[in-house]
Amino acid sequence: MQLNFTTRETELLHLVAQSAADLQIEAFAVGGFVRDKILNRDCKDIDIVCVGSGIDLAKRVADNYRQRYPNDEYPHVAYFKNFGTAQIRLHDIELEFVGARKESYRRESRKPIVEDGTLEDDQNRRDFTINALAIYLSKERFGEIIDSFNGLEDLKNGIIRTPLEPEITFDDDPLRMLRAVRFASQLNFRIEDKTYQAIEPLAGRLKIISQERITDELNKIILSAKPSVGFKLLFNTKLLHQFFPEMVKLHGVSLVDNYGHKDNFYHTLKVLDNLSENTGDLWLRWSAILHDIAKPATQRFEEGHGWTFHGHEVVGARWTPKIFTRLKLPLDEKMKFVQKMVALHLRPISLTKENITDSAIRRIIFDAGDDLESLLLLCDADITSKNEEKVKRYKENLKLVLQKIKEVEARDHIRNWQPPISGEIIMQTFNIKPSREVGIIKEAIKDAILDGVIPNDYDAAYNLMLEKGNELGLTMNN
Ligand code: CTP
């Protein structure tokens, strides 16, 4: 098989081969690099396994690199003695070195390695056959593929399979169950039956894995082209139940007098897939996952009305920081963005149900600010129904809202707008401290401008401030 190495990769791999020959040890490129090369996917890291000391090999590579490229800066070798691993970053490529070992391979493992092994030992303890391929890096056999577990066949057929009995491979590192789902979703592969069936009975073992590692895999699932593939697998294997109970609760339909509602789990996945066709933004995709997360907690059956989920967007927004905290997702502006999307996700669609006033449009522009386009993408993705007519009608209505937003924006410049009277001015004028009254007056000015009751200028806002202050019994500071 001919592998398409870039010129840079070829140079570096030859350098490693030369360095291994200098030390009289065998070296191989392994893992994700080999898999991605065969699949013609981009890859930035090259994992090298050698039968000997990975650290010594890395140092030799750095020396040889220096000789070959005297004008380039001396490569920095980061090494971790306890683990027998070393890394060299060479511009945009990272080389990772490790000595072949008898026990399970885990880059993130905190356990020091104990026993050296052969290449075969090393490949035996990897996660999947497609990740247990190796490329010879010796002068004589440079570039030849070693395929001990029919990984090439599995790559061709799109199969995720453990090299050993799945129970053994998963027991070595339970995160691999999640990785099986991640690769299935990311590469659009199928998890082979025996491997798949081993997951559910072992799903509880995910408990010993750090949340950071779990979330890392989860985010990769979310970023795959069709994330529902991964989420359905997570649900069916009960992996999802181990770390995301709120999402599991979306599943199922309650019935009262034979009245059901949408299954919110599958609806959420549909929204996520729809949205993923239009954005690769992880946080916007997270907004889709959380937009209806509080529906089960807010659902009521109202006689004559059917099922309602009043306030689910408010409760969902309230839950967002809690869920982010537990999943060890960032609590910065990314979380705030998701929270805002969850809170506002009903607004544009609800506009289409009434006569669309300029005032309502100004409010949504003001509230969404720079995230308005993202919100509209989410709303568009949220239109799901088996009834094609309905979908068409809703989408048309949303287009109308968009049209109207463009008109109002061009005219009123409300996005990221700040009302002309600040809290400071209010406090100075009435000689008061920060208080409820300041909030009331500010809100009244904002509402009056957004509703078009007064023009968007200082004098009009100032007069309204005086009027409101008077109503509240405040007196002016002389
Ligand atoms: N590996 C493993 N078990 C794990 C993690 C990794 O056996 N729990 C092995 C696999 O052979 C894998 C290699 O280590 O191919 C490198 O791991 P990593 O860089 O985490 O993943 P990649 O397979 O390279 O995939 P990606 O770059 O998409 O994360």
PDB file of C-alpha atoms and ligand atoms in Angstrom, residues 30-33 35-36 41-45 47 96 104-108 122-123 125-128 130-133 169 173-176 179 182-183 186 213 216-217 220, ligand 1:
ATOM      1  CA  VAL A  30       2.156   3.821  15.119  1.00  0.00           C
ATOM      2  CA  GLY A  31      -1.366   4.670  16.237  1.00  0.00           C
ATOM      3  CA  GLY A  32      -3.556   7.478  14.950  1.00  0.00           C
ATOM      4  CA  PHE A  33      -0.915   8.727  12.529  1.00  0.00           C
ATOM      5  CA  ARG A  35      -4.711   5.240  10.668  1.00  0.00           C
ATOM      6  CA  ASP A  36      -5.193   8.816   9.480  1.00  0.00           C
ATOM      7  CA  ARG A  41      -7.147  12.501   7.013  1.00  0.00           C
ATOM      8  CA  ASP A  42      -5.081  15.386   8.358  1.00  0.00           C
ATOM      9  CA  CYS A  43      -2.781  14.558  11.254  1.00  0.00           C
ATOM     10  CA  LYS A  44      -0.410  16.663  13.276  1.00  0.00           C
ATOM     11  CA  ASP A  45       1.121  14.218  15.753  1.00  0.00           C
ATOM     12  CA  ASP A  47       3.630   8.595  17.515  1.00  0.00           C
ATOM     13  CA  GLU A  96       5.954  11.547  20.446  1.00  0.00           C
ATOM     14  CA  SER A 104      -1.674  -0.957  28.217  1.00  0.00           C
ATOM     15  CA  TYR A 105      -0.735   2.110  26.212  1.00  0.00           C
ATOM     16  CA  ARG A 106      -2.271   5.328  27.465  1.00  0.00           C
ATOM     17  CA  ARG A 107      -0.816   8.668  26.693  1.00  0.00           C
ATOM     18  CA  GLU A 108      -2.508  10.225  29.717  1.00  0.00           C
ATOM     19  CA  ASP A 122       2.847  -2.909  22.452  1.00  0.00           C
ATOM     20  CA  GLN A 123       0.330  -3.443  19.670  1.00  0.00           C
ATOM     21  CA  ARG A 125      -2.344  -3.438  24.378  1.00  0.00           C
ATOM     22  CA  ARG A 126      -3.773  -0.788  22.100  1.00  0.00           C
ATOM     23  CA  ASP A 127      -7.428   0.138  21.865  1.00  0.00           C
ATOM     24  CA  PHE A 128      -8.621  -0.872  18.382  1.00  0.00           C
ATOM     25  CA  ILE A 130      -7.427   0.326  13.304  1.00  0.00           C
ATOM     26  CA  ASN A 131      -5.121   1.996  15.857  1.00  0.00           C
ATOM     27  CA  ALA A 132      -2.793  -0.989  16.140  1.00  0.00           C
ATOM     28  CA  LEU A 133      -1.078  -0.630  12.780  1.00  0.00           C
ATOM     29  CA  THR A 169      -9.057  -4.031  26.296  1.00  0.00           C
ATOM     30  CA  ASP A 173      -8.758   1.641  30.167  1.00  0.00           C
ATOM     31  CA  PRO A 174     -12.551   2.073  30.364  1.00  0.00           C
ATOM     32  CA  LEU A 175     -12.357   5.342  28.429  1.00  0.00           C
ATOM     33  CA  ARG A 176     -11.879   3.172  25.367  1.00  0.00           C
ATOM     34  CA  ARG A 179     -13.454   6.137  22.222  1.00  0.00           C
ATOM     35  CA  ARG A 182     -16.187   8.534  19.201  1.00  0.00           C
ATOM     36  CA  PHE A 183     -14.435   6.801  16.304  1.00  0.00           C
ATOM     37  CA  GLN A 186     -16.173  10.676  13.753  1.00  0.00           C
ATOM     38  CA  ARG A 213     -10.957  12.761  29.594  1.00  0.00           C
ATOM     39  CA  ASP A 216     -12.662  15.434  25.643  1.00  0.00           C
ATOM     40  CA  GLU A 217     -14.140  12.432  23.870  1.00  0.00           C
ATOM     41  CA  LYS A 220     -15.081  15.042  19.633  1.00  0.00           C
TER      42      LYS A 220
HETATM   43  N1  CTP B   1      -4.489   4.571  22.661  1.00  0.00           N
HETATM   44  C1  CTP B   1      -5.026   3.475  23.304  1.00  0.00           C
HETATM   45  N2  CTP B   1      -5.923   3.630  24.319  1.00  0.00           N
HETATM   46  C2  CTP B   1      -6.302   4.881  24.710  1.00  0.00           C
HETATM   47  C3  CTP B   1      -5.768   6.007  24.070  1.00  0.00           C
HETATM   48  C4  CTP B   1      -4.868   5.818  23.031  1.00  0.00           C
HETATM   49  O1  CTP B   1      -4.691   2.354  22.962  1.00  0.00           O
HETATM   50  N3  CTP B   1      -7.173   5.018  25.690  1.00  0.00           N
HETATM   51  C5  CTP B   1      -3.499   4.376  21.580  1.00  0.00           C
HETATM   52  C6  CTP B   1      -4.097   4.137  20.215  1.00  0.00           C
HETATM   53  O2  CTP B   1      -3.235   3.270  19.527  1.00  0.00           O
HETATM   54  C7  CTP B   1      -4.092   5.516  19.597  1.00  0.00           C
HETATM   55  C8  CTP B   1      -2.795   6.097  20.138  1.00  0.00           C
HETATM   56  O3  CTP B   1      -2.710   5.533  21.444  1.00  0.00           O
HETATM   57  O4  CTP B   1      -4.114   5.483  18.201  1.00  0.00           O
HETATM   58  C9  CTP B   1      -2.738   7.614  20.202  1.00  0.00           C
HETATM   59  O5  CTP B   1      -3.763   8.099  21.034  1.00  0.00           O
HETATM   60  P1  CTP B   1      -4.453   9.523  20.880  1.00  0.00           P
HETATM   61  O6  CTP B   1      -3.477  10.501  20.373  1.00  0.00           O
HETATM   62  O7  CTP B   1      -5.199   9.790  22.135  1.00  0.00           O
HETATM   63  O8  CTP B   1      -5.583   9.280  19.799  1.00  0.00           O
HETATM   64  P2  CTP B   1      -5.513   9.088  18.256  1.00  0.00           P
HETATM   65  O9  CTP B   1      -5.843   7.665  17.944  1.00  0.00           O
HETATM   66  O10 CTP B   1      -4.247   9.612  17.712  1.00  0.00           O
HETATM   67  O11 CTP B   1      -6.738   9.909  17.738  1.00  0.00           O
HETATM   68  P3  CTP B   1      -6.973  11.514  17.766  1.00  0.00           P
HETATM   69  O12 CTP B   1      -5.716  12.144  17.298  1.00  0.00           O
HETATM   70  O13 CTP B   1      -8.126  11.671  16.826  1.00  0.00           O
HETATM   71  O14 CTP B   1      -7.341  11.837  19.179  1.00  0.00           O
END
